[in-house]
């Protein structure tokens, strides 16, 4: 991790599913932050001289034998305020002489918080009663010496602080949308307690990344793997700003793109963005490698391997290329490999978990520490066309992870046709921009149907549409029933081979957005 010139908040990850949301809320306030694993040595944290430290929540109990603990010596010489959230609060209480016990029943969901210390900087400007979101099985029964209770619920104390040591703790989750004023609690910690500078912006990211890219690549050349989506396009635009024509963009037709996407997107890259881009026809190669494969993780690994093979072959033809640019984002890293802490691995990502161990090209990932909405803002500053920035996210492995089962020409035909109809109907209903992501999933089951006087036994498609801000959490979109009816009617009528359409009403968590 390179040292940042910004005022920096460090978040230690103790395994909470909400850790990334803490980072999102802090960055939304214009302050830079990074997520580090809980076992990061105290000396490394102290060397960065953060303006604040946040201890995330987590699924453990502080008295469990293998429960993650604070780094030894962390609180001894740390010259910045500390905020413990949920498990983080319990760790602070246990480490500093308080008492933590299991509650009689797990507290999960809404609660009413009463602020008992209105002079607390953490609750500055907030009402004395707040709706908050709880998710914990333990609670603090006695605060450490020198601490005071600043808020409580009907069940237990819910916030404390020690002004002399600048240590704060809350038992609720201020980072989630279910705590309506939680963002203000975090802003109070960042600005009122830590006195951080709000100097993190899209413009500052662009300036720093251009300098960093130039330093990495020097006088060399790079190829960029374009998928046609937001992430890789913004990465390409950023590297183009840094090294111009020394970047060659490769837009690969994997055979797994949507209907008409390869030709239309290639024209957009060339005519509107004026990128140095070449189209590569490699569909047969990908589909041959995927023949007979049904396991989703194996699909990703194969696609990642073939991508690199194609890129390296093209780079050899171009000559003098040593670098590969990818649009990897922070959520890709978090959800595919636990490099930040003990958060569970959800799935591999072809940009991260699917790369071969031995690769000749060196990676350039200018967006690796950013969230999706930050990337979109950077794209607007770089004048990336709105047609791309407003596109729904599309997975790097393409339609391969939206076909549950083997990738065949017929399965691709069915899914492409259903995808086209879904997008057309959402646009006709002026709903395309109202949802974060929408797509059909071809299921590996068939069902009985009746068309005219004939019995059919054909495939089932599931429609997925979600609302979100950054993709880390999502809720299923409440599409109007008449819109869903039109989508279903058209798919069943127009796509020979599908006779049933279902709608996915699962949120993330517990489900993921993509099915595979």
XYZ file of C-alpha atoms in Angstrom:
516
model
C 0.000 0.000 0.000
C 1.523 3.316 -1.035
C 1.533 6.154 1.454
C -1.141 8.732 0.707
C -0.676 12.517 0.989
C -4.246 12.881 2.254
C -5.561 12.966 5.762
C -6.225 9.250 6.232
C -8.611 7.228 8.366
C -7.544 3.593 8.865
C -10.301 0.982 9.322
C -9.242 -2.303 10.904
C -11.413 -5.112 9.544
C -12.585 -7.658 12.115
C -14.766 -9.506 9.620
C -17.985 -7.501 9.491
C -20.071 -7.701 6.339
C -20.462 -3.925 6.751
C -16.759 -2.950 6.900
C -16.759 -1.678 3.325
C -19.792 0.491 4.066
C -17.812 2.307 6.760
C -15.237 3.180 4.115
C -17.967 4.312 1.708
C -19.522 6.669 4.253
C -16.170 8.233 5.131
C -15.166 8.723 1.500
C -18.574 10.261 0.798
C -17.621 12.951 3.303
C -14.491 13.748 1.259
C -11.952 12.039 3.518
C -9.617 9.283 2.336
C -9.665 5.961 4.173
C -8.248 2.480 3.780
C -9.305 -0.918 5.122
C -6.525 -2.957 6.718
C -6.664 -6.419 8.343
C -7.141 -6.472 12.103
C -3.774 -8.164 12.638
C -1.785 -5.314 11.044
C 1.182 -4.598 13.377
C 0.703 -1.550 15.585
C 3.998 -0.086 14.375
C 2.785 -0.091 10.753
C -0.425 1.707 11.715
C 1.436 4.247 13.808
C 3.954 4.859 10.995
C 1.196 6.073 8.660
C 0.161 8.661 11.254
C -3.576 8.335 10.545
C -5.843 11.110 11.727
C -8.254 8.490 13.042
C -8.662 4.739 13.564
C -11.910 2.773 13.319
C -12.352 -0.783 14.589
C -15.057 -2.549 12.561
C -17.680 -4.952 13.759
C -17.322 -8.696 13.366
C -19.054 -12.035 13.958
C -16.894 -13.148 16.915
C -17.302 -12.894 20.672
C -14.417 -11.288 22.530
C -14.229 -14.194 24.976
C -13.982 -16.874 22.254
C -10.680 -18.745 22.221
C -9.814 -17.753 18.638
C -11.490 -14.351 18.589
C -9.520 -11.685 16.700
C -7.848 -9.270 19.083
C -6.378 -5.796 18.910
C -2.796 -5.667 17.607
C -0.448 -5.796 20.614
C 0.523 -2.315 21.786
C -1.908 -0.584 19.439
C -3.429 1.735 22.033
C -0.167 2.476 23.855
C 1.386 5.028 21.502
C -1.363 5.744 18.982
C -1.603 9.482 18.457
C -5.127 9.666 17.024
C -8.739 9.133 18.116
C -10.247 5.628 17.997
C -13.838 4.599 17.253
C -15.005 1.046 17.945
C -18.148 -0.137 16.175
C -20.087 -3.112 17.614
C -17.383 -5.808 18.039
C -14.853 -2.968 17.992
C -16.557 -1.396 20.996
C -16.541 -4.735 22.812
C -12.815 -5.195 22.098
C -12.060 -1.768 23.555
C -14.154 -2.477 26.636
C -12.501 -5.855 27.256
C -8.970 -4.552 26.601
C -9.282 -1.506 28.860
C -10.846 -3.088 31.945
C -14.561 -3.136 31.187
C -16.833 -6.168 31.120
C -18.485 -7.867 28.150
C -21.114 -10.600 28.491
C -23.364 -12.554 26.134
C -26.872 -11.138 25.972
C -29.890 -13.330 26.673
C -31.015 -12.942 23.071
C -29.256 -11.607 19.998
C -30.164 -7.976 19.291
C -30.821 -7.659 15.578
C -32.770 -4.971 13.767
C -34.182 -1.572 14.651
C -33.862 -0.004 18.092
C -34.438 3.420 19.585
C -31.254 5.043 20.888
C -31.365 7.629 23.670
C -28.405 10.019 23.826
C -27.558 10.606 27.499
C -24.552 12.886 26.893
C -25.691 15.567 24.425
C -22.294 17.294 24.823
C -20.567 14.295 23.214
C -18.849 15.317 19.976
C -19.963 12.020 18.437
C -23.610 13.111 18.693
C -23.088 16.823 18.040
C -26.044 18.385 16.229
C -28.142 15.210 16.455
C -31.451 14.693 18.274
C -31.519 13.026 21.655
C -33.354 9.999 20.245
C -32.222 8.138 17.103
C -33.339 5.099 15.136
C -30.394 2.710 14.882
C -29.620 -0.752 13.533
C -28.287 -3.441 15.867
C -26.577 -6.728 15.063
C -24.806 -8.272 18.028
C -24.977 -11.118 20.521
C -22.835 -9.635 23.320
C -23.037 -6.370 25.214
C -20.924 -4.276 27.586
C -22.141 -4.529 31.163
C -19.486 -2.249 32.724
C -17.480 0.439 30.952
C -13.708 0.670 31.552
C -12.382 3.054 34.234
C -12.413 6.659 33.045
C -15.176 6.054 30.472
C -18.689 7.469 30.475
C -21.869 6.141 28.885
C -23.123 8.489 26.167
C -26.153 6.598 24.786
C -28.268 3.541 25.497
C -31.213 1.543 24.187
C -33.941 -0.026 26.294
C -31.815 -3.169 26.570
C -28.297 -1.915 27.327
C -25.707 0.834 27.088
C -24.962 1.531 23.452
C -22.180 4.107 23.308
C -19.307 5.230 25.503
C -16.257 7.466 25.381
C -13.114 8.444 27.256
C -12.239 12.021 26.405
C -8.786 11.885 27.986
C -7.674 9.065 25.683
C -9.899 10.065 22.718
C -11.532 6.633 22.559
C -15.141 6.271 21.433
C -17.425 3.303 20.894
C -20.918 2.577 19.587
C -22.797 -0.719 19.770
C -25.023 0.089 16.770
C -24.008 0.252 13.094
C -23.833 3.896 11.923
C -22.604 2.835 8.463
C -25.797 1.101 7.281
C -28.755 2.823 5.628
C -31.027 1.389 8.369
C -29.413 3.902 10.771
C -30.796 7.068 9.103
C -28.480 9.523 10.906
C -25.527 7.151 11.061
C -23.581 9.017 8.380
C -23.717 12.135 10.596
C -22.314 10.128 13.521
C -19.370 9.055 11.362
C -18.928 12.600 10.023
C -18.796 13.877 13.602
C -16.049 11.387 14.380
C -14.116 12.303 11.247
C -14.413 16.098 11.468
C -15.303 17.022 15.065
C -13.124 14.416 16.795
C -10.342 13.705 14.260
C -10.299 17.181 12.630
C -9.687 15.518 9.249
C -9.315 17.510 6.041
C -11.931 16.839 3.373
C -9.456 16.662 0.494
C -10.502 13.406 -1.216
C -12.241 14.087 -4.536
C -12.506 12.776 -8.083
C -10.113 15.487 -9.299
C -7.500 14.607 -6.670
C -7.783 10.904 -7.594
C -7.217 11.678 -11.277
C -4.161 13.865 -10.621
C -2.563 11.302 -8.299
C -3.302 8.301 -10.500
C -1.929 9.961 -13.627
C 1.319 10.665 -11.771
C 1.368 7.114 -10.375
C 0.709 5.525 -13.785
C 3.483 7.556 -15.405
C 5.829 6.501 -12.623
C 4.896 2.815 -13.043
C 5.042 2.642 -16.831
C 7.824 5.154 -17.494
C 8.606 5.103 -21.216
C 6.971 1.691 -21.662
C 3.816 0.603 -23.425
C 0.621 -0.993 -22.126
C -2.384 -2.898 -23.358
C -5.764 -2.405 -21.709
C -8.408 -5.101 -21.576
C -11.709 -3.414 -22.417
C -14.965 -5.184 -21.588
C -17.292 -2.414 -22.723
C -18.360 -1.685 -19.155
C -17.790 1.305 -16.902
C -14.750 0.073 -15.002
C -12.414 -0.939 -17.805
C -13.457 2.080 -19.887
C -12.649 4.562 -17.112
C -9.349 2.748 -16.450
C -8.504 3.070 -20.155
C -9.417 6.768 -20.181
C -7.258 7.390 -17.108
C -4.224 5.608 -18.570
C -4.798 7.401 -21.895
C -4.524 10.708 -20.023
C -1.233 9.512 -18.559
C 0.570 7.945 -21.560
C -1.624 8.629 -24.621
C -1.053 6.433 -27.685
C 1.438 4.243 -25.804
C -1.652 2.417 -24.507
C -3.358 0.038 -26.937
C -6.856 -0.972 -25.868
C -7.982 -4.495 -26.738
C -11.713 -5.059 -26.952
C -12.094 -8.814 -27.082
C -15.155 -10.538 -28.474
C -15.247 -13.501 -26.120
C -18.414 -14.903 -27.604
C -19.991 -14.119 -24.227
C -21.152 -10.559 -24.913
C -24.724 -9.375 -25.329
C -26.514 -9.072 -28.645
C -24.801 -6.547 -30.963
C -22.541 -5.320 -28.156
C -19.163 -5.933 -29.776
C -19.778 -3.895 -32.917
C -21.656 -1.006 -31.268
C -19.188 -0.585 -28.400
C -16.147 -0.781 -30.662
C -17.537 2.112 -32.738
C -18.138 4.144 -29.574
C -14.534 3.628 -28.380
C -13.102 4.636 -31.734
C -15.400 7.461 -32.782
C -16.408 9.163 -29.503
C -13.511 8.439 -27.129
C -10.769 8.359 -29.779
C -8.930 5.606 -27.944
C -6.156 3.622 -29.590
C -8.275 0.461 -29.715
C -8.366 -2.709 -31.750
C -11.111 -5.342 -31.787
C -10.071 -8.957 -31.279
C -12.294 -11.839 -32.425
C -11.690 -14.702 -29.970
C -15.139 -16.183 -29.397
C -14.311 -19.652 -30.702
C -11.267 -19.836 -28.444
C -13.243 -18.986 -25.288
C -16.191 -21.232 -26.082
C -13.903 -24.164 -26.890
C -12.121 -23.754 -23.538
C -15.480 -23.631 -21.727
C -16.984 -26.688 -23.433
C -18.497 -29.076 -20.881
C -17.671 -26.820 -17.890
C -20.515 -26.149 -15.441
C -18.750 -25.101 -12.212
C -18.916 -21.266 -11.914
C -15.487 -20.904 -10.310
C -13.927 -23.033 -13.027
C -15.641 -20.861 -15.645
C -14.062 -17.768 -14.117
C -10.610 -19.330 -13.950
C -10.788 -20.468 -17.580
C -11.997 -17.077 -18.789
C -9.270 -15.292 -16.817
C -6.612 -17.597 -18.262
C -7.798 -17.239 -21.865
C -8.070 -13.456 -21.493
C -4.423 -13.279 -20.474
C -3.374 -15.604 -23.297
C -5.173 -13.365 -25.798
C -3.722 -10.197 -24.320
C -0.184 -11.549 -24.282
C -0.475 -12.771 -27.877
C -1.746 -9.365 -29.002
C 0.944 -7.599 -26.981
C 3.616 -9.625 -28.774
C 2.205 -8.501 -32.131
C 2.224 -4.863 -30.994
C 5.744 -5.196 -29.587
C 7.433 -3.534 -26.616
C 4.472 -4.040 -24.275
C 5.191 -4.847 -20.637
C 1.991 -3.772 -18.853
C -1.661 -4.853 -18.747
C -4.277 -2.327 -17.603
C -7.394 -3.708 -15.873
C -10.473 -2.079 -14.396
C -10.356 -3.963 -11.080
C -12.363 -2.223 -8.335
C -12.245 -2.381 -4.554
C -15.381 -4.615 -4.346
C -13.780 -7.033 -6.861
C -10.823 -7.422 -4.508
C -12.897 -7.621 -1.327
C -15.336 -10.204 -2.676
C -12.791 -12.449 -4.368
C -9.732 -12.629 -2.125
C -9.502 -11.737 1.569
C -6.554 -9.398 1.255
C -8.006 -6.857 3.681
C -8.914 -9.033 6.587
C -11.068 -11.982 7.604
C -14.140 -11.019 5.566
C -15.382 -14.154 3.863
C -14.479 -14.768 0.241
C -17.713 -14.552 -1.763
C -16.495 -15.380 -5.263
C -13.434 -15.109 -7.431
C -13.290 -12.305 -9.952
C -11.624 -12.811 -13.307
C -9.533 -9.688 -12.714
C -8.335 -10.982 -9.350
C -8.845 -14.657 -8.618
C -8.775 -15.850 -12.222
C -5.303 -14.699 -13.236
C -2.622 -17.312 -13.895
C 0.235 -17.555 -11.387
C 2.837 -16.888 -14.084
C 2.070 -13.877 -16.249
C 4.520 -11.973 -18.434
C 2.636 -8.680 -18.399
C 2.743 -6.575 -15.247
C -0.614 -5.345 -13.952
C -1.700 -1.701 -13.805
C -4.926 -1.338 -11.790
C -5.608 2.394 -11.333
C -9.099 1.841 -9.875
C -8.225 -0.950 -7.447
C -8.950 1.107 -4.316
C -12.155 2.727 -5.609
C -15.866 2.025 -5.397
C -18.194 2.035 -8.408
C -19.761 5.462 -7.830
C -16.290 7.005 -7.385
C -15.303 5.463 -10.715
C -18.362 6.933 -12.427
C -17.508 10.404 -11.101
C -13.944 10.070 -12.351
C -15.328 8.984 -15.714
C -17.452 12.131 -15.945
C -14.438 14.297 -15.169
C -12.555 12.451 -17.934
C -15.518 13.014 -20.308
C -16.329 9.339 -20.764
C -19.679 9.208 -22.642
C -22.770 8.927 -20.451
C -23.883 6.056 -22.675
C -21.142 4.003 -21.013
C -21.255 5.530 -17.516
C -24.992 4.847 -17.193
C -24.730 1.234 -18.328
C -25.711 -1.424 -15.875
C -22.679 -3.324 -14.533
C -21.764 -6.302 -16.691
C -19.525 -9.068 -15.293
C -16.105 -9.584 -16.839
C -16.879 -13.265 -17.546
C -19.933 -12.031 -19.445
C -22.932 -14.270 -20.053
C -20.950 -17.302 -18.852
C -21.978 -16.595 -15.239
C -25.598 -15.913 -16.201
C -25.994 -19.358 -17.745
C -26.287 -21.835 -14.890
C -24.751 -24.884 -16.476
C -22.829 -25.513 -19.683
C -22.105 -22.705 -22.144
C -23.590 -23.742 -25.484
C -24.583 -21.841 -28.622
C -28.251 -22.531 -27.928
C -28.031 -21.363 -24.299
C -26.303 -18.166 -25.438
C -29.030 -17.611 -28.048
C -31.771 -17.917 -25.432
C -30.062 -15.643 -22.931
C -29.146 -12.941 -25.465
C -32.718 -12.748 -26.710
C -34.125 -12.515 -23.182
C -31.522 -9.874 -22.249
C -32.442 -7.714 -25.265
C -36.148 -7.848 -24.419
C -35.540 -7.003 -20.748
C -33.468 -3.929 -21.619
C -35.947 -2.770 -24.266
C -38.887 -2.979 -21.887
C -37.057 -1.209 -19.032
C -36.118 1.633 -21.378
C -39.652 1.875 -22.776
C -40.954 2.145 -19.197
C -38.260 4.748 -18.301
C -36.985 2.385 -15.620
C -33.521 1.526 -16.946
C -31.792 4.332 -15.024
C -33.920 3.712 -11.925
C -32.280 0.355 -11.220
C -28.613 -0.345 -10.543
C -28.476 -3.574 -12.501
C -30.873 -5.862 -14.360
C -30.368 -9.075 -16.279
C -31.879 -12.485 -17.026
C -30.400 -15.741 -15.737
C -30.891 -18.949 -17.705
C -31.669 -21.737 -15.245
C -30.641 -25.375 -15.731
C -34.246 -26.569 -15.415
C -37.166 -27.009 -17.774
C -40.854 -26.751 -16.990
C -44.107 -27.869 -18.533
C -46.094 -25.304 -20.471
C -48.900 -25.020 -22.985
C -48.623 -22.936 -26.160
C -51.690 -23.045 -28.377
C -52.847 -26.653 -28.314
C -49.384 -28.049 -27.712
C -47.587 -29.145 -24.560
C -44.106 -27.658 -24.181
C -41.172 -28.625 -22.001
C -38.783 -25.662 -22.173
C -36.364 -23.559 -20.150
C -36.911 -21.171 -17.253
C -35.443 -17.649 -17.073
C -35.090 -15.692 -13.818
C -35.154 -11.901 -14.037
C -32.886 -10.054 -11.597
C -33.202 -6.285 -10.998
C -31.701 -4.479 -8.010
C -31.264 -0.995 -6.603
C -27.931 -0.017 -5.047
C -25.377 2.769 -4.656
C -22.080 0.917 -4.855
C -22.966 -2.749 -5.361
C -21.737 -3.770 -1.907
C -25.331 -4.021 -0.713
C -28.463 -4.115 -2.871
C -32.211 -4.463 -2.624
C -34.460 -6.087 -5.204
C -36.184 -3.546 -7.411
C -39.942 -3.164 -7.006
C -40.688 -3.115 -10.735
C -44.331 -2.384 -11.646
C -46.386 -5.498 -12.234
C -47.446 -4.381 -15.709
C -43.784 -3.972 -16.699
C -42.975 -7.447 -15.414
C -45.995 -8.794 -17.270
C -44.807 -7.287 -20.568
C -41.292 -8.642 -20.040
C -42.622 -12.128 -19.317
C -45.100 -12.119 -22.201
C -42.524 -11.010 -24.733
C -39.841 -13.477 -23.617
C -42.197 -16.446 -23.666
C -43.752 -15.381 -26.971
C -40.612 -14.339 -28.845
C -37.868 -16.621 -27.533
C -38.443 -20.156 -28.760
C -37.134 -22.473 -26.038
C -38.299 -20.491 -22.949
C -41.774 -21.018 -21.525
C -41.504 -19.638 -17.978
C -40.219 -16.388 -16.413
C -39.685 -15.881 -12.660
C -38.612 -12.782 -10.705
C -35.823 -12.805 -8.088
C -36.840 -10.935 -4.900
C -33.618 -11.546 -2.905
C -31.511 -8.732 -1.454
C -27.743 -8.532 -0.917
C -26.931 -9.680 1.701
C -27.787 -12.511 2.095
C -27.786 -13.126 -1.666
C -25.246 -11.799 -4.137
C -26.349 -9.735 -7.138
C -25.126 -12.195 -9.747
C -26.278 -15.799 -9.384
C -22.818 -17.252 -9.997
